[in-house]
PDB file of C-alpha atoms in Angstrom:
ATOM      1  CA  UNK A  30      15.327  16.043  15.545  1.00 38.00           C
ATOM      2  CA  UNK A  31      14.956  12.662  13.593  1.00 41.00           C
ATOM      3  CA  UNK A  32      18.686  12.725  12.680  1.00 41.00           C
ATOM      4  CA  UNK A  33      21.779  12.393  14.373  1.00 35.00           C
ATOM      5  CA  UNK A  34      25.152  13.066  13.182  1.00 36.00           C
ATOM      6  CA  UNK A  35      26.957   9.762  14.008  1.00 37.00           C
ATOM      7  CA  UNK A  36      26.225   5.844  14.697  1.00 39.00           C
ATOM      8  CA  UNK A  37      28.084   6.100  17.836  1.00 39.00           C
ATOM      9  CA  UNK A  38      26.258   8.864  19.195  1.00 43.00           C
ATOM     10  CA  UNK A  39      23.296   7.299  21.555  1.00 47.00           C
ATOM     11  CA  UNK A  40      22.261  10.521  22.525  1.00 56.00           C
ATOM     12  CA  UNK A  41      18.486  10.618  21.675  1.00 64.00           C
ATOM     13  CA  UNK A  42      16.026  13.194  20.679  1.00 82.00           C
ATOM     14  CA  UNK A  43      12.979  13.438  21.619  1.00 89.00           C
ATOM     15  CA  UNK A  44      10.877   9.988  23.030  1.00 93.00           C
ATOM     16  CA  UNK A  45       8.132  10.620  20.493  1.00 94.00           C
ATOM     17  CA  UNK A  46       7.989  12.820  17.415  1.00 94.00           C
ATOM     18  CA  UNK A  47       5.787  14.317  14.876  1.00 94.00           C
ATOM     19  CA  UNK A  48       7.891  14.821  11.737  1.00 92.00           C
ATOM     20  CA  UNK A  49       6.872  15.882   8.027  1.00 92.00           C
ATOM     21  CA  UNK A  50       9.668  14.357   5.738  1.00 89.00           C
ATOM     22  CA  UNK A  51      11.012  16.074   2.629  1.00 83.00           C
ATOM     23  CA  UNK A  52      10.500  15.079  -1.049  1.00 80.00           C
ATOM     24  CA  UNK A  53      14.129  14.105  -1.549  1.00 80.00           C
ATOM     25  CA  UNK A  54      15.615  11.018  -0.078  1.00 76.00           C
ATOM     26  CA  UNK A  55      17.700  11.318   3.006  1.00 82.00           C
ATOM     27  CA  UNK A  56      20.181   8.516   4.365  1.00 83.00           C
ATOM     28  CA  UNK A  57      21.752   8.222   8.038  1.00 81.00           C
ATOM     29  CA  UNK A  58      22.606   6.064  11.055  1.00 81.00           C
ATOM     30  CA  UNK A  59      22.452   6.332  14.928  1.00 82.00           C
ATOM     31  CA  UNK A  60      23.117   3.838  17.604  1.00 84.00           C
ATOM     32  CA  UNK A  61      19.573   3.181  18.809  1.00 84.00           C
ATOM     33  CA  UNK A  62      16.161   2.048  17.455  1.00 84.00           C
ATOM     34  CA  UNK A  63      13.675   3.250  16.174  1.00 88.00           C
ATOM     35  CA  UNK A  64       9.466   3.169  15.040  1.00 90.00           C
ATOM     36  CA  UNK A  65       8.280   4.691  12.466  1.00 92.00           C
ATOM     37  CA  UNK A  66       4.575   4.675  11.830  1.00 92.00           C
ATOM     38  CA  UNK A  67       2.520   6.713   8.638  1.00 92.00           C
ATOM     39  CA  UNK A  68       0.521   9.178   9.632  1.00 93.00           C
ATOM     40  CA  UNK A  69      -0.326  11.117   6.458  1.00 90.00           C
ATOM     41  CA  UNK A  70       0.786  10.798   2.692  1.00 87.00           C
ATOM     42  CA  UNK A  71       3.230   7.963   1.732  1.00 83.00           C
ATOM     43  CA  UNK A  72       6.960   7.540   2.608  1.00 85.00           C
ATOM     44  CA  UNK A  73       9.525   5.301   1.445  1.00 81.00           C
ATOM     45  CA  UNK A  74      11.830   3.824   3.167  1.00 82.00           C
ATOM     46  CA  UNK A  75      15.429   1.645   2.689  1.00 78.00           C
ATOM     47  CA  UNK A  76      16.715  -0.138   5.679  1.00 77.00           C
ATOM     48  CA  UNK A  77      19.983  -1.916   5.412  1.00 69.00           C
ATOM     49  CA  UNK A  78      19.683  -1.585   0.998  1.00 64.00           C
ATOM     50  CA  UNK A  79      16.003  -3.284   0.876  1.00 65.00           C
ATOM     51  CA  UNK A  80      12.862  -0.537   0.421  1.00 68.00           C
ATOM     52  CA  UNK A  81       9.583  -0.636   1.103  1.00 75.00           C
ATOM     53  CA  UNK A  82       6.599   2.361   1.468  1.00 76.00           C
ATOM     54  CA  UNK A  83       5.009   3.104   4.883  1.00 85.00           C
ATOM     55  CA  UNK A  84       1.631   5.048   4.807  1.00 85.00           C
ATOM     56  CA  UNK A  85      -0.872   5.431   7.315  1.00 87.00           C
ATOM     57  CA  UNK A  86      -1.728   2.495   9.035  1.00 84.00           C
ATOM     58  CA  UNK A  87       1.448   1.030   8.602  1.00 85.00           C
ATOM     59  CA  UNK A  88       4.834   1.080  10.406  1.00 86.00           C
ATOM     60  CA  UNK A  89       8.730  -0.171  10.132  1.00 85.00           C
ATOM     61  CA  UNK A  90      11.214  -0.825  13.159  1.00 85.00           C
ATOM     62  CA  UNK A  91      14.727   0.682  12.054  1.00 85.00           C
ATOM     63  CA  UNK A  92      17.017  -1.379  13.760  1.00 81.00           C
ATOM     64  CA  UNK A  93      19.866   0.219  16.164  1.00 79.00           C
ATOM     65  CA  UNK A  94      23.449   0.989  13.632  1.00 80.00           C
ATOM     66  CA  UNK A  95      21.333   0.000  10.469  1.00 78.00           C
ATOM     67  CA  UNK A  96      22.113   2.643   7.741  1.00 79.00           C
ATOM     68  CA  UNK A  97      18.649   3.803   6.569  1.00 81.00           C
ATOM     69  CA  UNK A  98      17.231   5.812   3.497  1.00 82.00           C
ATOM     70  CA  UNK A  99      14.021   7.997   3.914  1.00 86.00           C
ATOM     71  CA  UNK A 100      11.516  10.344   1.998  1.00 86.00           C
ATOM     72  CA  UNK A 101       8.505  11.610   1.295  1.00 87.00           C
ATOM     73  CA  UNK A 102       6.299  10.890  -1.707  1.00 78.00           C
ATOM     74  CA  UNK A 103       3.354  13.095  -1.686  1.00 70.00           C
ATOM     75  CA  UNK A 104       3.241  17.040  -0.805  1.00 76.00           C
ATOM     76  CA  UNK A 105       3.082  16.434   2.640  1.00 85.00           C
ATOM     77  CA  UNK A 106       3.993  13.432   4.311  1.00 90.00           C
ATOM     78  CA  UNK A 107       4.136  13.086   8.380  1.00 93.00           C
ATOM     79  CA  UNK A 108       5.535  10.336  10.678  1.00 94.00           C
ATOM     80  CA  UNK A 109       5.658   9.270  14.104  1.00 95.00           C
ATOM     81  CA  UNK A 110       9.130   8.444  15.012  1.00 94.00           C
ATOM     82  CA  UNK A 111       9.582   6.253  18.602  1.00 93.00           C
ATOM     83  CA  UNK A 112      13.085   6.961  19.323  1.00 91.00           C
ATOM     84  CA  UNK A 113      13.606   3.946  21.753  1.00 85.00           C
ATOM     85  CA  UNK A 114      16.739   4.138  24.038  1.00 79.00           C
ATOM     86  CA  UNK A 115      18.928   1.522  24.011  1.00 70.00           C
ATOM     87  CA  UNK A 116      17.923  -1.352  26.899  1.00 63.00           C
ATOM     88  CA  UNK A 117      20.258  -1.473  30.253  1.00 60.00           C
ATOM     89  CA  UNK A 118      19.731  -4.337  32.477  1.00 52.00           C
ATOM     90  CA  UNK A 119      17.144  -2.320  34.350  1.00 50.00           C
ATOM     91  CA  UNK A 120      14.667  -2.072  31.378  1.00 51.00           C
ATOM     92  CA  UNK A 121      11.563  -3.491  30.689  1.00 56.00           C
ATOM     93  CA  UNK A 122      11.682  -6.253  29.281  1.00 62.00           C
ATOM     94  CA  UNK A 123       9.394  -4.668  26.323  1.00 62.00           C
ATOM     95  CA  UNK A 124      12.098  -2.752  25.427  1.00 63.00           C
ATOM     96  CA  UNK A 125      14.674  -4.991  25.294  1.00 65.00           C
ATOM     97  CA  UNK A 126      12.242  -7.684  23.278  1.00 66.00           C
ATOM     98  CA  UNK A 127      11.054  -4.558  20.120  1.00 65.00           C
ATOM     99  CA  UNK A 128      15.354  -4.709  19.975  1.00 62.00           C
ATOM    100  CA  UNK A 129      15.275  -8.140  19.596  1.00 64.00           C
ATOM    101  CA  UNK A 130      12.530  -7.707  16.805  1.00 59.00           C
ATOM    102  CA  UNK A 131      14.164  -4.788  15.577  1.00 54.00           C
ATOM    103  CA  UNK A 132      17.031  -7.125  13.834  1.00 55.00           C
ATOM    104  CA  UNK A 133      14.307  -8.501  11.510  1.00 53.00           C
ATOM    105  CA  UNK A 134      13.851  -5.000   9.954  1.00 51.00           C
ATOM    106  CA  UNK A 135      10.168  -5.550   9.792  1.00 71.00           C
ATOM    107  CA  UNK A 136       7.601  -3.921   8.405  1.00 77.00           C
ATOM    108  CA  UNK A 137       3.811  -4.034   9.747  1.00 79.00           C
ATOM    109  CA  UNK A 138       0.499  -3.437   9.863  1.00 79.00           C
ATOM    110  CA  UNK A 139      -1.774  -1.437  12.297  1.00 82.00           C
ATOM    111  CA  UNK A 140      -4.980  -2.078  12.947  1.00 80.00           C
ATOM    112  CA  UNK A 141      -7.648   0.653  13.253  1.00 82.00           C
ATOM    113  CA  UNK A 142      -8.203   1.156  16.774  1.00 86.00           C
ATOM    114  CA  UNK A 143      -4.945   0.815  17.531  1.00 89.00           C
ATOM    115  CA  UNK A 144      -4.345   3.506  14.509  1.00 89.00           C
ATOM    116  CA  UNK A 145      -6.992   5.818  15.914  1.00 91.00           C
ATOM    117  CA  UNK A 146      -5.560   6.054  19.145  1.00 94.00           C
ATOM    118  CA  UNK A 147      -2.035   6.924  17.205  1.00 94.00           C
ATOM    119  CA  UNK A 148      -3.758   9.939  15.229  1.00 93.00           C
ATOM    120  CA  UNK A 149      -5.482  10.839  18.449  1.00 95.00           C
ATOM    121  CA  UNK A 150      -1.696  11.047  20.231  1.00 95.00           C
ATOM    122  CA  UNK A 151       0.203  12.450  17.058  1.00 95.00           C
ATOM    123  CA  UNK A 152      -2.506  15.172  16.771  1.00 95.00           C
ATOM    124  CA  UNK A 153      -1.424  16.448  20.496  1.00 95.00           C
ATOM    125  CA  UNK A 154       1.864  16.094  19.990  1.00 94.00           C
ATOM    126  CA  UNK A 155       1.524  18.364  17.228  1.00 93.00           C
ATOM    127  CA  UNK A 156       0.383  20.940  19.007  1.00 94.00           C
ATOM    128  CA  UNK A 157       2.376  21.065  21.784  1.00 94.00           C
ATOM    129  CA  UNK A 158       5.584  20.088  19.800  1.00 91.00           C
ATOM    130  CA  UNK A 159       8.222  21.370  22.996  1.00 92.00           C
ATOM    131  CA  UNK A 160       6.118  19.525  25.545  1.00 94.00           C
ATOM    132  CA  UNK A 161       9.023  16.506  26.894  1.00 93.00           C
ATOM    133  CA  UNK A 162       6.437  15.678  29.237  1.00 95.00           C
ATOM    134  CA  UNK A 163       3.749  14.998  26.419  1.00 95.00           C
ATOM    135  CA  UNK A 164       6.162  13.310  24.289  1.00 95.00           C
ATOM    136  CA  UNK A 165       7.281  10.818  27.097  1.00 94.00           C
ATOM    137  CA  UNK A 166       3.780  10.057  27.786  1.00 95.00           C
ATOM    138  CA  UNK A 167       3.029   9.223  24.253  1.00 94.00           C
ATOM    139  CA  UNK A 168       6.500   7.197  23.810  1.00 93.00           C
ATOM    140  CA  UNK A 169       5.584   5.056  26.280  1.00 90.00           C
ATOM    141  CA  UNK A 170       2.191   4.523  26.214  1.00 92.00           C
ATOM    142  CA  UNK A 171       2.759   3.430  22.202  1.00 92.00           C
ATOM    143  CA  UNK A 172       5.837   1.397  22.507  1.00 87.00           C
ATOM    144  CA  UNK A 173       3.997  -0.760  25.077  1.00 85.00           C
ATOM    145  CA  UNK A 174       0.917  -1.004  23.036  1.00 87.00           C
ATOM    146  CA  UNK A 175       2.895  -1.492  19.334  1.00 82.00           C
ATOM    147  CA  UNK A 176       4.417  -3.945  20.982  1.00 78.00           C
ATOM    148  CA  UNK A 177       1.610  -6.433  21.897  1.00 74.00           C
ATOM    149  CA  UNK A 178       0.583  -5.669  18.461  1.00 73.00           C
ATOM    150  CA  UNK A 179       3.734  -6.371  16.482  1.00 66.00           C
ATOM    151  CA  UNK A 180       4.392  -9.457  17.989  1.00 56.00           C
ATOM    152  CA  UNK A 181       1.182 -10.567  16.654  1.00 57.00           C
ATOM    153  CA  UNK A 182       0.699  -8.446  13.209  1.00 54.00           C
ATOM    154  CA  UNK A 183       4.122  -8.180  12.464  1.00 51.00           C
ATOM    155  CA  UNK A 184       5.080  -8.910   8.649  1.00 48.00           C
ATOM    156  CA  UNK A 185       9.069 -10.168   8.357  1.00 45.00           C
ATOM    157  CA  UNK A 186      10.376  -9.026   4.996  1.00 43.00           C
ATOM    158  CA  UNK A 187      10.053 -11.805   2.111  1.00 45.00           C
ATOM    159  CA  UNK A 188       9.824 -12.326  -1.370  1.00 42.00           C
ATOM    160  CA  UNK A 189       6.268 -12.294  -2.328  1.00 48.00           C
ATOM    161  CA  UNK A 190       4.436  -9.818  -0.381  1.00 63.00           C
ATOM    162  CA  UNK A 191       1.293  -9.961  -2.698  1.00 77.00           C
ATOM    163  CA  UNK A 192      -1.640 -10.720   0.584  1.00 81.00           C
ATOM    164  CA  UNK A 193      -5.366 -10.720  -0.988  1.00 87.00           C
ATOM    165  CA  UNK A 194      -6.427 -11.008   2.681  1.00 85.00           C
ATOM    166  CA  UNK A 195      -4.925  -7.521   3.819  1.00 84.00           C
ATOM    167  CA  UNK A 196      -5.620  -5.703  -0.104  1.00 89.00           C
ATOM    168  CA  UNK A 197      -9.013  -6.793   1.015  1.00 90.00           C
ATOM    169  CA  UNK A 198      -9.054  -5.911   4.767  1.00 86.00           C
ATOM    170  CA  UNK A 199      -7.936  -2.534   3.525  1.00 86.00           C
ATOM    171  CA  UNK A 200     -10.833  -2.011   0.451  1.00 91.00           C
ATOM    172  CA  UNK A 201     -13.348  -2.981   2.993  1.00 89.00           C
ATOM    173  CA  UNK A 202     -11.826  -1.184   5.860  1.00 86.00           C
ATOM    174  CA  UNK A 203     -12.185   1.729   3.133  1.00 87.00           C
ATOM    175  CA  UNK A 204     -14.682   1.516   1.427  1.00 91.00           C
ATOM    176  CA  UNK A 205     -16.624   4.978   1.623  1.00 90.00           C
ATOM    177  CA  UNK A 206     -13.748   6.565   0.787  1.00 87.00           C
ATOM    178  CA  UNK A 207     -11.200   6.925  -2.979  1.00 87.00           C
ATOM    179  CA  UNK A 208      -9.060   4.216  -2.757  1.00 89.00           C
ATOM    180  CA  UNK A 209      -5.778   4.688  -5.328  1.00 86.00           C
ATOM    181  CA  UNK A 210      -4.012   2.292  -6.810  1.00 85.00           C
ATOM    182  CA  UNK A 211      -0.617   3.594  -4.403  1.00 80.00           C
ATOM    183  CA  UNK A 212      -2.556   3.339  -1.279  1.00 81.00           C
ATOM    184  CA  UNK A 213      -3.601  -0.762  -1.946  1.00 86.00           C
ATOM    185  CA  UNK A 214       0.177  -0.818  -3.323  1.00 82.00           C
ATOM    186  CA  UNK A 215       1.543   0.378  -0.003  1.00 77.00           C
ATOM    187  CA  UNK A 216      -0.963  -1.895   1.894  1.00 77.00           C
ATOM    188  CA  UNK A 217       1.430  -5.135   1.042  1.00 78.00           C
ATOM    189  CA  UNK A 218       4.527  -2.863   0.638  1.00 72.00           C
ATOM    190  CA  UNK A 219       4.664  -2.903  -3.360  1.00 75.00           C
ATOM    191  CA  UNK A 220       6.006  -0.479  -5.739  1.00 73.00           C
ATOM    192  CA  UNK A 221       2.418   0.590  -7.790  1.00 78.00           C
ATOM    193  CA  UNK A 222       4.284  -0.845 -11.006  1.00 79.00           C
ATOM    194  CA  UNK A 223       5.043  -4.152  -9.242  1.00 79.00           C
ATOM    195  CA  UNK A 224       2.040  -4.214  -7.728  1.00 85.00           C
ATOM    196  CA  UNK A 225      -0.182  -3.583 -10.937  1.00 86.00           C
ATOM    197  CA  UNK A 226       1.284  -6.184 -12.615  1.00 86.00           C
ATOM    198  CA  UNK A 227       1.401  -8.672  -9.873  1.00 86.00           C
ATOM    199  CA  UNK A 228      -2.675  -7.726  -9.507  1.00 90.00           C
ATOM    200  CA  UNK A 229      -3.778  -8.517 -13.224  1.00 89.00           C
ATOM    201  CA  UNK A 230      -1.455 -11.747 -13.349  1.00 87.00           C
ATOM    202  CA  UNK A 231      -3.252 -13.402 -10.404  1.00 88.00           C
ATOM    203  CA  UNK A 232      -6.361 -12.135 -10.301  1.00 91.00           C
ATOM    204  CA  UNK A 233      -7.202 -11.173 -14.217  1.00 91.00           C
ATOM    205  CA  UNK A 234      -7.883  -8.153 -13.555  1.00 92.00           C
ATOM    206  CA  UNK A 235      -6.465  -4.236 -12.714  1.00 92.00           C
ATOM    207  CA  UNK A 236      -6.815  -3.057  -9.000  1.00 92.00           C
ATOM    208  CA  UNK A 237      -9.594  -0.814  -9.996  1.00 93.00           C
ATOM    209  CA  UNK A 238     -12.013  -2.948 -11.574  1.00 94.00           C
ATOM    210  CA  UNK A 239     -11.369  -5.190  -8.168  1.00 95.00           C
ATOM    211  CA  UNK A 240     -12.141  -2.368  -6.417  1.00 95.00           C
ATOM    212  CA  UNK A 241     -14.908  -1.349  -8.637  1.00 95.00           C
ATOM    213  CA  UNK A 242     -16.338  -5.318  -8.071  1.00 95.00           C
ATOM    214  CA  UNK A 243     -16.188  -4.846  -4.183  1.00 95.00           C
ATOM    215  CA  UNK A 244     -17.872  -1.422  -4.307  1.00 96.00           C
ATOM    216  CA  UNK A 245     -20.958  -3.565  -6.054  1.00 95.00           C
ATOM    217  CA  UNK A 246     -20.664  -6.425  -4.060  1.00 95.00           C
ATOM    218  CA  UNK A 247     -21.116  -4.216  -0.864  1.00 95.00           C
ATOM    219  CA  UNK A 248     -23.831  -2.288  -2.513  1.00 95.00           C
ATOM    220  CA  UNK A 249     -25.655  -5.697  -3.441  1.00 94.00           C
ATOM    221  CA  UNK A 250     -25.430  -6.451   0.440  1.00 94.00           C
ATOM    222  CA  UNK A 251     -26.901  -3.219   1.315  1.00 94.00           C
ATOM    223  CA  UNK A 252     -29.759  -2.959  -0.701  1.00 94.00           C
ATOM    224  CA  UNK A 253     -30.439  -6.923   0.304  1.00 93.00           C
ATOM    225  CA  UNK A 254     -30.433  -5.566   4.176  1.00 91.00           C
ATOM    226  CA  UNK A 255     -32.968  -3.031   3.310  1.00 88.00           C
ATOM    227  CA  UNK A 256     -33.284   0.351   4.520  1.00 88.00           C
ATOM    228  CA  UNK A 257     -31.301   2.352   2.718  1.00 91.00           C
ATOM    229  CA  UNK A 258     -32.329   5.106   0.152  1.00 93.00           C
ATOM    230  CA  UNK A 259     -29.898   3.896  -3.271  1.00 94.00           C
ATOM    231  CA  UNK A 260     -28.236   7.726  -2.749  1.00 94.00           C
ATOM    232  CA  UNK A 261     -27.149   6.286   0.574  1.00 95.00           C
ATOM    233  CA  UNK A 262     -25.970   2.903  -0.522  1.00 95.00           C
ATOM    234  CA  UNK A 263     -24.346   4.765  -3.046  1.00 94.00           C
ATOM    235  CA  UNK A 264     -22.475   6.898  -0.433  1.00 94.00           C
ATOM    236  CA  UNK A 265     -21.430   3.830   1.613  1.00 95.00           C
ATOM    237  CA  UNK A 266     -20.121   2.417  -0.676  1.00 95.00           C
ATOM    238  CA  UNK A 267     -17.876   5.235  -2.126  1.00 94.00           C
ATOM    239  CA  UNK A 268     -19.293   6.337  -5.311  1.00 94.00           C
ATOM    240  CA  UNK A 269     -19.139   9.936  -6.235  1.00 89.00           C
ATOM    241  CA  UNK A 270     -22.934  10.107  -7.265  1.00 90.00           C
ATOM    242  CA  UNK A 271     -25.952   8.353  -7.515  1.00 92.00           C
ATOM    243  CA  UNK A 272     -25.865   8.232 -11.475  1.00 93.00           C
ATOM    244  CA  UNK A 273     -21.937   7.472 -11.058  1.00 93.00           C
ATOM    245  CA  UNK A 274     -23.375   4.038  -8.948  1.00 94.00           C
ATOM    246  CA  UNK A 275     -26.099   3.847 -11.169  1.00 93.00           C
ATOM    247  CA  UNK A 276     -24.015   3.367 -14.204  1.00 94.00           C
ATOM    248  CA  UNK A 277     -21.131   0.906 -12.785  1.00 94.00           C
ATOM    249  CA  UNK A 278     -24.054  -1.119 -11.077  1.00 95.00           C
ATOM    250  CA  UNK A 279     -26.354  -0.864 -14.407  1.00 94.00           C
ATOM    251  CA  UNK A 280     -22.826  -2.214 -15.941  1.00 93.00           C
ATOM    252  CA  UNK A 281     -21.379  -5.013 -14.355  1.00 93.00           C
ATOM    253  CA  UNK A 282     -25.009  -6.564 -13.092  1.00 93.00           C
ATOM    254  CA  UNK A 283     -26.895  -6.249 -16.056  1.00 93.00           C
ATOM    255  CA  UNK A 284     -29.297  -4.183 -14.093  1.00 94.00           C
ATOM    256  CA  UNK A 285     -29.531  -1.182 -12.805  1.00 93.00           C
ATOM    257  CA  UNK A 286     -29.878  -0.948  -8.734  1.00 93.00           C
ATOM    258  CA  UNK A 287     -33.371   0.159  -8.679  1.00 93.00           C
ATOM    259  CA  UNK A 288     -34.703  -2.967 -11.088  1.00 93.00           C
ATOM    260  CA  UNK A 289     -32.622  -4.741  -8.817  1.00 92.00           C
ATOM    261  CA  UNK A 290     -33.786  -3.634  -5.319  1.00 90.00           C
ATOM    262  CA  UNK A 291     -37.649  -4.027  -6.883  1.00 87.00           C
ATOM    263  CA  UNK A 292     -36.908  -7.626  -7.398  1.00 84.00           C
ATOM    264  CA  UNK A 293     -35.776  -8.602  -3.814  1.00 75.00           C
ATOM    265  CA  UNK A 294     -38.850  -6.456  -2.380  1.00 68.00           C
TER     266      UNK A 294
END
């Protein structure tokens, strides 16, 4: 399973894991590496004393011996844990270079195909949880393909982890959907407290009239494209209803969407 008993023992587990964390905060270490990627609710993690959240779409590398804190925030979270054995001399050199990055204790980002393909994996794995042959397979097909992505997405831990460019990347990438204030939070691996406050200080104002502005903004685009019914644009773009668009449009554009589509006919 994802715990051993000791940092000495190397002995590893399975190559690739599906596992649903508990609410309450677990701690260990073991003597070889490991990725961790969100597949469903939110986690939290502490590597080496310093936390951050991983949720879908997002992943951390726990470095080999680093004592590591873990749990679940939502009814039902699930991982993907990469248990990565430790490199010999006749490894790849992959391997060897995801233990090099592993001493960063980094936290990153996936990007949607990549994440698709993840879910795609995870949701096999799941079903054929005693399958070694499936769980190779998927270990090493991932750790290859994390790793070309890591060395180009990957986010070292800093001070100010506030990015507009990936809260944005993740509205848009979003959009249809609810977006809560803990999911844009755990986008830039903030707190929602810290990130709240952060938000209205630079920008002047909360996450969800941002999000609110970017729901219009898209809508504006749609109805400029033409071709859409407003129930549709309205869909797109994540609203509940029409009259729920109707209203927020009506509200921040001094019009409502109809008047407004008339006038660029």
């Amino acid at each position: 399973m994802f715990e051993l008993n000791s940092s000495v023992d190397i002995q590893l587990p399975k190559p690739a894991e599906v596992v649903t964390l508990p609410s309450d905060m677990s701690c260990h270490d073991h003597g070889y590496a490991q990725i961790v990627i969100g597949l469903k609710g939110q986690s939290e993690f502490e590597i080496n004393g310093y936390g951050n959240r991983v949720g879908p779409g997002q992943g951390c590398v726990v470095s080999a011996g680093a004592n590591h804190a873990f749990g679940g925030l939502a009814d039902q979270t699930d991982i993907l844990v990469l248990n990565l054995p430790v490199p010999s001399v006749d490894e790849s050199v992959v391997l060897q270079q995801i233990y090099d990055l592993s001493k960063s204790e980094v936290y990153f980002h996936i990007d949607e195909r990549l994440n698709q393909i993840i879910r795609l994996l995870s949701q096999e794995m799941a079903l054929f949880p005693e399958d070694t042959l499936l769980s190779k397979a998927c270990h090493d097909t991932l750790v290859t393909m994390l790793f070309r992505h890591m060395t180009r997405n990957v986010s070292v831990i800093k001070e100010s982890r506030f990015d507009l460019a990936v809260i944005d990347n993740y509205i848009e990438s979003n959009l249809s959907r609810r977006i809560t204030i803990a999911q844009l939070a755990g986008s830039v691996f903030l707190g929602e407290s810290q990130f709240h406050c952060r938000f209205k200080e630079l920008l002047g104002m909360t996450p969800h009239q941002y999000v609110l502005q970017k729901r219009i903004e898209a809508a504006r685009s749609l109805i400029d494209q033409g071709g859409y019914t407003l129930g549709q644009v309205a869909e797109l773009t994540g609203f509940s209803g029409q009259s729920t668009f109707s209203h927020v449009f009506t509200r921040l554009q001094g019009m409502s969407p109809s008047v407004y589509k008339k006038r660029i006919q």
